[in-house]
Coordinates of C-alpha atoms and ligand atoms in Angstrom, one line a residue:
Chain S
M81 CA 46.3 -114.4 -32.3
I82 CA 47.2 -114.5 -36.0
L83 CA 44.4 -114.9 -38.6
E84 CA 45.0 -115.6 -42.2
G85 CA 42.5 -115.7 -45.0
T86 CA 41.3 -114.5 -48.4
A87 CA 39.9 -111.0 -48.8
W88 CA 36.3 -110.3 -49.8
K89 CA 36.1 -106.6 -50.7
F90 CA 33.1 -104.3 -49.9
G91 CA 32.6 -100.6 -50.1
D92 CA 31.6 -97.8 -47.7
N93 CA 28.4 -97.7 -45.5
V94 CA 27.6 -101.4 -45.8
D95 CA 24.4 -101.4 -43.6
T96 CA 23.0 -104.3 -41.6
D97 CA 20.0 -104.6 -44.0
L98 CA 22.6 -105.5 -46.7
I99 CA 24.4 -107.9 -44.4
I100 CA 21.2 -109.7 -43.5
P101 CA 17.9 -108.5 -45.0
A102 CA 15.1 -108.1 -42.4
R103 CA 12.9 -110.7 -44.1
F104 CA 15.2 -113.3 -42.6
L105 CA 15.0 -112.0 -39.1
N106 CA 12.1 -114.2 -38.1
V107 CA 14.7 -116.7 -36.9
S108 CA 17.7 -116.3 -34.7
D109 CA 19.5 -119.5 -35.5
A110 CA 23.1 -118.4 -36.5
E111 CA 23.5 -121.1 -39.1
E112 CA 20.3 -120.3 -40.8
L113 CA 21.2 -116.6 -40.9
G114 CA 24.6 -117.4 -42.4
H115 CA 22.8 -118.9 -45.4
H116 CA 21.4 -115.5 -46.3
C117 CA 24.4 -113.4 -45.5
F118 CA 24.8 -110.6 -48.2
E119 CA 22.0 -112.3 -50.2
D120 CA 20.8 -109.1 -52.0
L121 CA 24.2 -107.4 -52.3
R122 CA 26.3 -110.5 -53.4
P123 CA 23.9 -113.2 -54.4
G124 CA 25.7 -116.6 -53.9
F125 CA 28.1 -115.2 -51.3
E126 CA 27.4 -118.0 -48.9
G127 CA 28.4 -120.7 -51.4
L128 CA 31.6 -119.0 -52.4
V129 CA 33.0 -117.9 -49.1
K130 CA 35.4 -120.3 -47.4
S131 CA 35.9 -120.8 -43.7
G132 CA 38.6 -118.4 -42.4
D133 CA 38.0 -115.7 -45.1
I134 CA 38.3 -112.1 -44.3
I135 CA 36.0 -109.1 -45.2
V136 CA 37.7 -105.9 -46.1
A137 CA 35.5 -102.8 -46.3
G138 CA 35.5 -99.0 -46.3
K139 CA 33.9 -96.5 -43.9
N140 CA 31.0 -97.1 -41.5
F141 CA 30.7 -100.9 -41.9
G142 CA 27.6 -102.3 -40.2
C143 CA 25.6 -99.0 -40.0
G144 CA 21.9 -99.1 -39.4
S145 CA 19.9 -101.5 -37.3
S146 CA 21.1 -103.0 -34.0
R147 CA 20.4 -106.5 -35.2
E148 CA 23.1 -108.8 -33.8
H149 CA 21.9 -111.2 -36.5
A150 CA 24.4 -109.3 -38.8
P151 CA 27.6 -110.3 -37.1
L152 CA 26.1 -113.7 -36.4
A153 CA 25.4 -114.2 -40.1
I154 CA 28.9 -113.1 -41.1
K155 CA 30.5 -115.4 -38.6
A156 CA 28.3 -118.3 -39.5
A157 CA 29.1 -117.8 -43.2
G158 CA 32.7 -118.6 -42.3
I159 CA 34.3 -115.1 -42.0
N160 CA 36.9 -114.9 -39.2
L161 CA 37.7 -111.2 -39.2
V162 CA 36.4 -107.9 -40.6
I163 CA 38.8 -105.2 -41.5
A164 CA 37.3 -101.8 -42.3
A165 CA 38.3 -98.1 -42.4
S166 CA 35.7 -97.6 -39.7
F167 CA 32.7 -99.4 -38.1
A168 CA 29.3 -98.2 -36.9
R169 CA 29.2 -98.4 -33.1
I170 CA 26.5 -100.9 -32.4
F171 CA 27.9 -103.3 -34.9
Y172 CA 31.3 -102.9 -33.3
R173 CA 30.0 -103.9 -29.8
N174 CA 27.9 -106.7 -31.2
S175 CA 30.8 -108.3 -33.1
F176 CA 33.1 -108.4 -30.1
N177 CA 30.3 -109.6 -27.9
I178 CA 29.7 -112.7 -30.0
G179 CA 33.4 -113.3 -30.7
L180 CA 33.8 -111.9 -34.2
P181 CA 37.0 -109.7 -34.2
L182 CA 37.2 -106.4 -36.1
L183 CA 40.2 -104.3 -37.0
E184 CA 39.9 -100.7 -37.8
C185 CA 42.4 -99.7 -40.4
P186 CA 41.8 -96.4 -42.1
E187 CA 45.0 -96.6 -44.2
G188 CA 44.5 -100.1 -45.5
S189 CA 43.9 -100.8 -49.1
F190 CA 43.2 -104.3 -50.1
D191 CA 41.9 -106.0 -53.2
Q192 CA 39.4 -108.8 -53.7
G193 CA 40.9 -112.2 -53.5
E194 CA 44.2 -111.2 -51.8
R195 CA 45.7 -113.3 -49.1
L196 CA 45.8 -111.4 -45.8
K197 CA 47.4 -112.1 -42.5
A198 CA 46.4 -110.1 -39.4
N199 CA 47.8 -110.0 -35.9
L200 CA 45.0 -109.2 -33.5
K201 CA 47.3 -108.3 -30.6
T202 CA 49.5 -105.8 -32.5
G203 CA 47.0 -104.8 -35.2
E204 CA 49.6 -105.5 -38.0
I205 CA 47.9 -106.6 -41.2
T206 CA 50.1 -108.1 -43.9
D207 CA 48.9 -108.3 -47.5
V208 CA 50.7 -111.6 -48.4
S209 CA 49.8 -111.3 -52.1
K210 CA 51.3 -107.8 -52.4
E211 CA 53.9 -108.1 -49.7
K212 CA 52.7 -104.9 -48.0
S213 CA 51.9 -104.2 -44.4
F214 CA 49.4 -101.9 -42.8
Q215 CA 48.9 -100.9 -39.1
A216 CA 45.3 -101.1 -37.8
K217 CA 44.3 -99.3 -34.6
P218 CA 45.2 -101.4 -31.6
L219 CA 42.2 -102.9 -29.9
P220 CA 41.1 -101.2 -26.7
D221 CA 41.9 -103.3 -23.6
F222 CA 38.3 -103.9 -22.9
M223 CA 37.7 -105.4 -26.4
N224 CA 40.8 -107.6 -25.9
A225 CA 39.4 -108.8 -22.6
I226 CA 36.1 -109.7 -24.2
L227 CA 37.8 -111.5 -27.1
D228 CA 40.2 -113.4 -24.7
A229 CA 37.3 -114.5 -22.6
G230 CA 35.4 -115.7 -25.7
G231 CA 32.6 -113.1 -25.7
L232 CA 30.8 -110.8 -23.3
V233 CA 28.8 -113.5 -21.6
A234 CA 31.9 -115.6 -20.8
L235 CA 33.6 -112.5 -19.5
V236 CA 30.7 -111.6 -17.2
K237 CA 30.5 -115.2 -16.0
A238 CA 34.2 -115.5 -15.4
K239 CA 35.0 -112.2 -13.9
G240 CA 31.6 -111.0 -12.7
I241 CA 32.6 -107.8 -14.4
L242 CA 29.9 -105.0 -14.7
Chain H
M21 CA 38.5 -78.1 -10.6
K22 CA 35.1 -79.3 -11.8
R23 CA 35.0 -79.6 -15.5
P24 CA 31.9 -78.2 -17.3
M25 CA 29.8 -81.0 -18.8
T26 CA 27.2 -81.6 -21.5
I27 CA 23.8 -83.0 -20.6
T28 CA 24.9 -86.4 -21.9
E29 CA 28.1 -86.4 -19.8
K30 CA 26.1 -85.3 -16.7
I31 CA 23.6 -88.2 -17.0
I32 CA 26.3 -90.7 -17.5
A33 CA 28.4 -89.3 -14.6
A34 CA 25.3 -89.3 -12.3
H35 CA 24.8 -93.0 -13.1
A36 CA 28.5 -93.9 -12.8
G37 CA 28.6 -92.3 -9.4
A38 CA 31.4 -90.0 -10.7
E39 CA 31.8 -86.3 -10.2
Y40 CA 32.5 -85.9 -13.8
V41 CA 33.2 -87.9 -16.9
A42 CA 35.0 -86.9 -20.1
P43 CA 34.7 -88.2 -23.7
G44 CA 36.6 -91.4 -24.2
D45 CA 36.2 -92.6 -20.6
I46 CA 34.8 -96.1 -20.3
V47 CA 32.4 -96.4 -17.4
K48 CA 30.2 -99.1 -16.0
V49 CA 26.7 -97.9 -15.2
P50 CA 23.4 -99.1 -13.8
V51 CA 20.5 -99.1 -16.3
D52 CA 17.1 -97.6 -15.5
T53 CA 15.2 -99.4 -18.2
A54 CA 16.1 -102.1 -20.7
L55 CA 14.1 -102.7 -23.9
A56 CA 13.9 -105.4 -26.5
N57 CA 11.5 -106.3 -29.3
D58 CA 10.3 -109.4 -31.1
I59 CA 13.4 -109.6 -33.3
T60 CA 16.1 -108.8 -30.7
A61 CA 14.5 -110.3 -27.5
P62 CA 14.6 -114.0 -28.5
L63 CA 18.4 -113.7 -28.9
A64 CA 18.7 -111.6 -25.7
I65 CA 16.7 -114.2 -23.8
R66 CA 19.1 -116.9 -25.0
V67 CA 22.0 -114.8 -23.8
F68 CA 20.3 -114.1 -20.5
R69 CA 19.9 -117.9 -20.0
E70 CA 23.6 -118.4 -20.9
T71 CA 24.6 -116.1 -18.0
G72 CA 23.1 -118.7 -15.7
R73 CA 20.9 -116.3 -13.8
E74 CA 17.5 -117.4 -12.7
M75 CA 16.0 -113.9 -12.2
V76 CA 16.2 -110.7 -14.2
F77 CA 17.7 -107.8 -12.4
D78 CA 14.3 -106.1 -11.9
P79 CA 11.2 -107.3 -13.8
D80 CA 9.7 -103.8 -13.6
R81 CA 12.6 -102.2 -15.5
I82 CA 12.5 -104.5 -18.5
V83 CA 10.2 -103.6 -21.4
L84 CA 9.5 -106.2 -24.1
V85 CA 7.5 -105.1 -27.2
A86 CA 6.3 -107.3 -30.1
D87 CA 6.1 -104.8 -32.9
H88 CA 8.2 -105.7 -35.9
F89 CA 6.5 -108.7 -37.5
V90 CA 3.1 -108.4 -35.7
P91 CA 0.3 -109.3 -36.0
N92 CA 2.5 -112.4 -36.6
K93 CA 3.2 -112.5 -40.3
D94 CA 4.3 -116.2 -40.5
I95 CA 4.9 -119.2 -38.3
A96 CA 8.5 -118.3 -37.6
S97 CA 7.5 -114.8 -36.4
A98 CA 4.7 -116.3 -34.3
Q99 CA 7.3 -118.6 -32.6
Q100 CA 9.5 -115.7 -31.8
V101 CA 6.7 -113.7 -30.2
K102 CA 5.7 -116.8 -28.3
T103 CA 9.2 -117.1 -26.9
V104 CA 9.1 -113.5 -25.7
R105 CA 5.5 -113.7 -24.3
E106 CA 6.4 -116.9 -22.3
F107 CA 9.6 -115.4 -21.0
A108 CA 7.8 -112.3 -19.8
A109 CA 5.1 -114.3 -18.1
K110 CA 7.7 -116.7 -16.4
L111 CA 9.9 -113.9 -15.1
G112 CA 7.1 -111.6 -14.0
I113 CA 7.9 -108.9 -16.6
R114 CA 4.8 -106.7 -16.5
H115 CA 5.8 -104.4 -19.4
Y116 CA 5.2 -106.8 -22.2
Y117 CA 3.2 -105.3 -25.1
E118 CA 1.7 -106.9 -28.1
P119 CA -0.7 -105.5 -30.7
G120 CA -3.9 -104.2 -29.2
R121 CA -2.1 -103.2 -26.0
G122 CA 0.9 -101.4 -27.5
G123 CA 2.3 -100.4 -30.8
V124 CA 5.8 -99.5 -32.1
E125 CA 8.2 -99.6 -29.2
H126 CA 9.6 -96.0 -29.5
V127 CA 6.1 -94.6 -29.7
I128 CA 4.7 -96.5 -26.7
L129 CA 7.5 -96.2 -24.1
P130 CA 7.2 -92.4 -23.8
E131 CA 3.4 -92.7 -24.1
K132 CA 3.1 -95.1 -21.2
G133 CA 5.4 -92.9 -19.1
L134 CA 8.2 -95.5 -19.0
V135 CA 10.9 -92.9 -19.7
T136 CA 11.6 -89.8 -17.7
P137 CA 14.3 -87.1 -18.0
G138 CA 17.7 -87.9 -16.6
E139 CA 17.3 -91.7 -16.9
L140 CA 19.6 -94.1 -18.7
I141 CA 17.9 -96.4 -21.1
I142 CA 19.5 -99.3 -23.1
G143 CA 17.5 -100.9 -25.9
A144 CA 18.2 -103.7 -28.3
D145 CA 17.0 -101.5 -31.1
S146 CA 19.0 -98.8 -32.8
H147 CA 16.2 -96.2 -32.6
T148 CA 16.3 -96.4 -28.8
C149 CA 17.9 -92.9 -29.2
T150 CA 14.4 -91.6 -29.6
Y151 CA 13.9 -91.0 -25.8
G152 CA 16.6 -88.4 -25.8
A153 CA 13.7 -86.1 -26.7
L154 CA 12.7 -86.4 -23.1
G155 CA 16.1 -85.4 -21.7
A156 CA 17.2 -89.0 -21.1
F157 CA 20.3 -90.8 -22.2
S158 CA 19.2 -93.6 -24.3
T159 CA 21.1 -95.7 -26.8
G160 CA 20.8 -98.9 -28.9
V161 CA 22.8 -102.0 -28.4
G162 CA 22.6 -105.6 -29.7
S163 CA 21.0 -108.6 -28.1
T164 CA 24.1 -109.8 -26.2
D165 CA 24.5 -106.5 -24.4
L166 CA 20.8 -106.5 -23.7
G167 CA 20.8 -110.1 -22.4
V168 CA 23.6 -109.1 -20.0
V169 CA 21.7 -106.0 -18.9
M170 CA 18.7 -108.2 -18.2
A171 CA 20.9 -110.3 -15.9
T172 CA 23.0 -107.7 -14.2
G173 CA 21.1 -104.4 -14.6
R174 CA 24.4 -102.9 -15.7
T175 CA 26.3 -102.1 -18.9
W176 CA 29.5 -100.4 -20.0
L177 CA 29.6 -97.3 -22.1
K178 CA 32.3 -95.2 -23.7
V179 CA 31.5 -91.5 -22.9
P180 CA 30.8 -89.9 -26.3
A181 CA 32.0 -86.5 -27.4
T182 CA 29.1 -84.2 -28.3
I183 CA 28.1 -82.4 -31.4
K184 CA 25.7 -79.6 -30.7
V185 CA 23.0 -78.7 -33.2
N186 CA 21.3 -75.3 -32.7
Y187 CA 18.1 -74.7 -34.5
T188 CA 17.2 -71.1 -34.7
G189 CA 14.2 -69.2 -36.2
R190 CA 10.5 -70.2 -36.3
P191 CA 9.9 -73.2 -38.6
G192 CA 7.5 -72.6 -41.5
A193 CA 3.9 -74.0 -41.5
W194 CA 4.7 -77.3 -43.1
I195 CA 8.1 -77.8 -41.5
G196 CA 8.4 -80.5 -38.8
G197 CA 11.0 -82.4 -36.9
K198 CA 11.5 -84.7 -39.9
D199 CA 12.6 -81.8 -42.1
L200 CA 15.0 -80.5 -39.5
I201 CA 16.6 -83.8 -38.9
L202 CA 16.9 -84.8 -42.5
Y203 CA 18.5 -81.5 -43.3
T204 CA 20.9 -82.1 -40.4
I205 CA 21.8 -85.6 -41.5
G206 CA 22.4 -84.2 -45.0
I207 CA 25.1 -82.0 -43.5
L208 CA 26.6 -84.5 -41.1
G209 CA 26.5 -87.5 -43.4
V210 CA 25.6 -91.1 -42.3
E211 CA 28.9 -91.4 -40.4
G212 CA 29.2 -87.8 -39.3
A213 CA 28.2 -88.4 -35.7
N214 CA 29.5 -91.9 -35.3
Y215 CA 30.3 -92.6 -31.6
R216 CA 29.1 -89.1 -30.7
A217 CA 26.2 -87.6 -28.8
L218 CA 24.0 -85.3 -30.9
E219 CA 22.6 -82.6 -28.7
F220 CA 19.7 -80.6 -30.2
G221 CA 18.9 -77.2 -28.9
G222 CA 18.2 -73.6 -29.8
P223 CA 15.2 -71.3 -29.9
A224 CA 13.4 -73.2 -32.6
L225 CA 12.7 -76.1 -30.3
K226 CA 10.1 -74.2 -28.3
H227 CA 8.0 -74.2 -31.5
L228 CA 8.2 -78.0 -31.7
S229 CA 5.8 -80.4 -30.1
M230 CA 7.0 -83.6 -28.4
D231 CA 5.9 -85.5 -31.5
N232 CA 8.3 -83.4 -33.6
R233 CA 11.1 -83.8 -31.0
F234 CA 10.8 -87.6 -30.9
T235 CA 11.2 -87.5 -34.7
I236 CA 14.4 -85.5 -34.4
C237 CA 16.0 -87.7 -31.8
N238 CA 14.8 -90.9 -33.5
M239 CA 17.0 -90.3 -36.5
A240 CA 20.2 -89.3 -34.6
V241 CA 21.4 -92.8 -35.3
E242 CA 21.1 -92.2 -39.0
A243 CA 24.1 -89.9 -38.6
G244 CA 25.8 -92.7 -36.6
A245 CA 25.2 -91.1 -33.2
K246 CA 25.2 -93.0 -30.0
N247 CA 22.4 -90.9 -28.6
G248 CA 20.3 -87.8 -29.5
I249 CA 19.3 -85.6 -26.7
M250 CA 17.5 -82.4 -25.8
E251 CA 17.1 -80.6 -22.5
A252 CA 13.7 -81.1 -20.9
D253 CA 11.6 -77.9 -20.8
E254 CA 7.9 -76.9 -20.1
I255 CA 6.7 -78.8 -23.2
T256 CA 8.5 -82.0 -22.0
L257 CA 7.2 -81.7 -18.5
A258 CA 3.6 -81.0 -19.7
Y259 CA 3.8 -84.1 -21.8
L260 CA 5.0 -86.2 -18.9
K261 CA 2.5 -84.8 -16.4
D262 CA -0.4 -87.2 -16.9
R263 CA 1.8 -90.1 -18.1
S264 CA 4.4 -90.7 -15.5
S265 CA 4.4 -90.7 -11.7
K266 CA 8.2 -90.8 -11.6
S267 CA 9.9 -87.5 -10.7
P268 CA 12.0 -86.1 -13.5
M269 CA 15.7 -85.3 -13.1
V270 CA 16.3 -82.4 -15.4
F271 CA 19.9 -82.0 -16.4
R272 CA 21.2 -79.1 -18.5
S273 CA 24.5 -78.6 -20.3
D274 CA 26.8 -76.2 -18.6
P275 CA 27.3 -73.0 -20.6
E276 CA 31.0 -73.7 -20.9
A277 CA 30.5 -77.4 -21.8
L278 CA 32.9 -78.6 -24.5
Y279 CA 31.5 -79.5 -27.9
E280 CA 33.4 -81.2 -30.6
R281 CA 31.5 -79.3 -33.2
I282 CA 28.6 -76.8 -33.3
L283 CA 26.1 -76.6 -36.2
N284 CA 23.7 -73.7 -36.5
I285 CA 20.7 -74.3 -38.6
D286 CA 18.1 -71.7 -39.5
A287 CA 14.8 -73.5 -39.3
A288 CA 12.9 -70.5 -40.6
S289 CA 14.6 -70.8 -44.0
L290 CA 14.0 -74.6 -44.5
E291 CA 11.8 -76.1 -47.2
P292 CA 10.4 -79.6 -46.7
Q293 CA 13.2 -82.1 -47.1
V294 CA 13.4 -85.5 -48.9
A295 CA 16.1 -88.1 -48.6
L296 CA 16.8 -89.9 -51.9
P297 CA 17.6 -93.6 -52.3
H298 CA 19.5 -95.4 -50.9
S299 CA 20.9 -93.3 -48.0
P300 CA 19.3 -91.0 -45.4
D301 CA 22.0 -88.4 -46.0
R302 CA 21.2 -87.9 -49.7
V303 CA 19.0 -85.0 -48.8
K304 CA 17.4 -82.4 -51.0
A305 CA 14.7 -79.7 -50.6
V306 CA 11.5 -81.1 -52.1
S307 CA 11.5 -78.5 -54.9
Q308 CA 14.9 -79.8 -56.0
V309 CA 14.0 -83.5 -56.2
G310 CA 12.6 -83.3 -59.7
R311 CA 9.8 -85.5 -61.1
V312 CA 9.6 -88.9 -59.3
N313 CA 6.4 -90.9 -59.9
L314 CA 5.4 -93.0 -57.0
D315 CA 3.8 -96.4 -56.5
Q316 CA 3.3 -96.2 -52.8
V317 CA 3.2 -93.8 -49.8
F318 CA 3.7 -95.1 -46.3
I319 CA 2.8 -93.0 -43.2
G320 CA 3.7 -94.5 -39.9
S321 CA 6.7 -95.9 -37.9
C322 CA 8.6 -94.8 -34.8
T323 CA 9.7 -91.8 -36.7
N324 CA 6.4 -90.3 -37.9
G325 CA 3.6 -92.5 -36.6
R326 CA 2.3 -90.2 -33.8
L327 CA -0.9 -88.3 -33.6
G328 CA 0.7 -85.0 -34.7
D329 CA 2.0 -86.7 -37.8
L330 CA -1.4 -88.2 -38.7
E331 CA -3.1 -84.9 -38.1
I332 CA -0.8 -83.1 -40.6
A333 CA -1.3 -85.8 -43.3
A334 CA -5.0 -85.8 -42.7
S335 CA -5.3 -82.0 -43.0
L336 CA -3.9 -82.3 -46.6
L337 CA -6.0 -85.4 -47.5
T338 CA -9.3 -84.0 -46.4
G339 CA -11.6 -84.0 -49.4
R340 CA -8.9 -85.4 -51.6
K341 CA -8.0 -88.8 -53.1
A342 CA -4.7 -90.5 -53.1
S343 CA -3.5 -91.5 -56.5
T344 CA -0.9 -94.0 -55.2
R345 CA -1.3 -96.9 -52.8
L346 CA -1.4 -95.2 -49.4
I347 CA -0.7 -97.2 -46.3
V348 CA -1.2 -95.7 -42.9
L349 CA -0.1 -97.5 -39.7
P350 CA -0.8 -95.5 -36.5
G351 CA 2.2 -95.9 -34.2
S352 CA 0.2 -97.2 -31.2
S353 CA -3.2 -98.2 -30.0
E354 CA -3.4 -94.8 -28.2
V355 CA -2.6 -92.9 -31.4
Y356 CA -5.1 -95.1 -33.3
L357 CA -7.9 -94.3 -30.9
D358 CA -7.2 -90.6 -30.8
A359 CA -7.1 -90.6 -34.5
I360 CA -10.5 -92.3 -34.7
K361 CA -12.0 -89.8 -32.2
K362 CA -10.7 -86.9 -34.3
G363 CA -12.1 -88.3 -37.5
I364 CA -8.6 -88.7 -39.0
I365 CA -9.0 -92.3 -39.7
E366 CA -12.2 -91.6 -41.7
T367 CA -10.3 -89.0 -43.7
F368 CA -7.6 -91.5 -44.6
V369 CA -10.1 -94.2 -45.6
K370 CA -12.1 -91.8 -47.7
A371 CA -8.9 -90.7 -49.4
G372 CA -8.4 -94.3 -50.4
A373 CA -5.8 -95.3 -47.8
V374 CA -5.6 -98.7 -46.2
V375 CA -5.3 -98.1 -42.4
G376 CA -3.6 -101.1 -40.7
P377 CA -2.6 -102.1 -37.2
P378 CA 0.1 -100.4 -35.1
S379 CA 3.2 -102.3 -36.3
C380 CA 6.6 -101.6 -37.9
G381 CA 5.0 -103.2 -41.0
P382 CA 6.8 -102.2 -44.2
C383 CA 9.3 -99.9 -42.5
L384 CA 11.9 -102.7 -42.4
G385 CA 10.4 -104.7 -45.2
G386 CA 8.6 -107.0 -42.8
H387 CA 5.0 -107.1 -44.2
L388 CA 1.9 -104.9 -44.8
G389 CA 3.3 -103.1 -47.8
I390 CA 6.4 -104.7 -49.4
L391 CA 7.7 -103.2 -52.6
A392 CA 8.1 -105.1 -55.9
D393 CA 11.1 -104.8 -58.3
G394 CA 11.3 -101.3 -59.8
E395 CA 8.6 -99.8 -57.5
K396 CA 9.2 -96.4 -55.9
A397 CA 7.8 -95.4 -52.5
L398 CA 7.8 -92.3 -50.4
S399 CA 7.9 -93.2 -46.7
T400 CA 7.8 -91.3 -43.4
T401 CA 10.2 -93.8 -41.9
N402 CA 13.9 -93.4 -41.1
R403 CA 15.9 -95.6 -43.4
N404 CA 16.0 -96.0 -47.2
F405 CA 18.8 -98.5 -47.6
L406 CA 18.9 -100.8 -50.6
G407 CA 16.1 -103.3 -50.3
R408 CA 14.9 -101.9 -46.9
M409 CA 11.2 -102.1 -47.9
G410 CA 11.2 -105.0 -50.2
H411 CA 12.9 -106.0 -53.5
P412 CA 16.5 -104.8 -53.9
G413 CA 15.3 -103.2 -57.1
S414 CA 12.8 -100.9 -55.3
E415 CA 13.5 -97.4 -54.2
V416 CA 12.5 -95.5 -51.0
Y417 CA 12.4 -91.8 -50.5
L418 CA 12.1 -90.4 -47.0
A419 CA 10.1 -87.4 -45.9
G420 CA 7.7 -86.0 -43.3
P421 CA 3.9 -86.4 -43.2
A422 CA 3.2 -83.2 -45.1
V423 CA 5.2 -84.3 -48.1
A424 CA 3.9 -87.8 -47.8
A425 CA 0.3 -86.7 -48.0
A426 CA 0.8 -84.2 -50.9
S427 CA 2.8 -86.9 -52.8
A428 CA 0.1 -89.5 -52.3
V429 CA -2.5 -87.0 -53.8
L430 CA -0.4 -86.1 -56.8
G431 CA 1.2 -89.5 -57.4
R432 CA 4.7 -88.0 -57.5
I433 CA 7.0 -86.5 -54.9
A434 CA 5.5 -83.1 -54.1
G435 CA 5.5 -80.4 -51.4
P436 CA 2.3 -79.5 -49.5
E437 CA 2.2 -76.1 -51.3
E438 CA 1.5 -77.9 -54.6
I439 CA -1.9 -79.1 -53.7
Ligands
LIG676 S1 9.2 -98.6 -37.1 FE1 11.0 -99.1 -38.3 S2 12.7 -98.1 -37.4 FE2 11.0 -98.0 -35.9 S3 11.4 -99.8 -34.6 FE3 10.1 -100.4 -36.2 S4 11.4 -101.3 -37.8 FE4 12.7 -100.1 -36.5

């Protein structure tokens, strides 16, 4: 699958409290959560981000709490893909489970507002603005299986896996 | 030939029905106990329903705890707790706890004997790693994983490589689990143990009570770890004796087990430690922090809300007054009652503290002590991310109960020796 969108740049160790502050966790409706995505870190993010945009970040993206509300909020805000140098492990599982793809690309260097194109199957990320390509780590087979099925629940239902 | 294994690998292998497992293997395993709370359970329940199952895999192996926004802080929180309560009643889940019966999840599961050595626990809360202190493999996941576990009783795991942390020497009088783990996270960094198991051992452990050990394993995730773990010993088994009727399966790491990295830390030479805003790995000895005036001190949470923690704080507050706002939330009803019997609650109240209900409270910025713009707090909790306890312009410093009590008295960050 090829995804194309505009980059929103974030730094290292973006934690789940920054993605969706705990005061908004008294609901679990994805759309409502999306309205508050990055509210403290990037006030107004939700109004600026466009459907299909891509987050690019540094190390350890999604560290901290296990709240699945974090990837849900990102996805509901319109983000289609997160590219980071590395991800915290619970966030990694949660994102694939709900159908938000992630690519781990330690070598990538992208700037705010650039046009990016990513091939989920091969892991190739093209910076259309700069005409440069980077290779992300290929997705493990199990993550591909979850994505292809449309999330963990769909996989469990279809294949009776686990 | 049989490969030597770490305790983490052994527990996973035993559950996977494999003779051995190695780091990187992806295995499917049965789960002994599944946990969720008032924030993560509503989503997990939705996922469980989406699986189309009518029944959970085993109603006695699911634990649901309302602890984050309780006693319900607003209508939306009340609705969430209601969803969980009704689900528990409908599906016959006995282990459902709300305030008055329970407390903070990671305090009450061990207390109620719901975790024994050798088990595999999956919880929709990142601090599920706390139970490694009992020699169990326990790790945090999100709500979808947990919803699927509730339906199938199974999950998948990637076997983690292990980093071994050896604590040597006898810790000083005011040094507790919090100081050891903060110091360790300071060395490893917040990503230093990502995807790894953190195995804590060494001769210093025999000087540490279960309360201190829970604190250490609780914060393994602050270094990114999948689980924190310790081998069960006499202290563990004595703790479990009156709490659990289950027979423990005690696993030990083989002497030749392979570790990705080994850290040796001399506990005898440690000063009390403090983590500076806004990251748990910005750690300094308390004497190196400099002058930081405080608005609030919070003592509580799944990290330091146990009886041993309250005892240490109370020993420093006896006959003294706090000069900051001081909020104390015992970690559970059992801790609360024991603290009342020992006169500890009286000490806190006389010192000017407000003692509230067992709840996560301000730990995650929920309620019962939220910070305003520009305010500084010292907290015995585990995370000090930007905005974690309130306004994004507030600051949180993390420390153990001795530093918390001394700091409350002096109104600035201070070590227990200073009062
Ligand atoms: S006390 Fe804090 S860290 Fe522990 S479970 Fe509650 S919110 Fe999470």
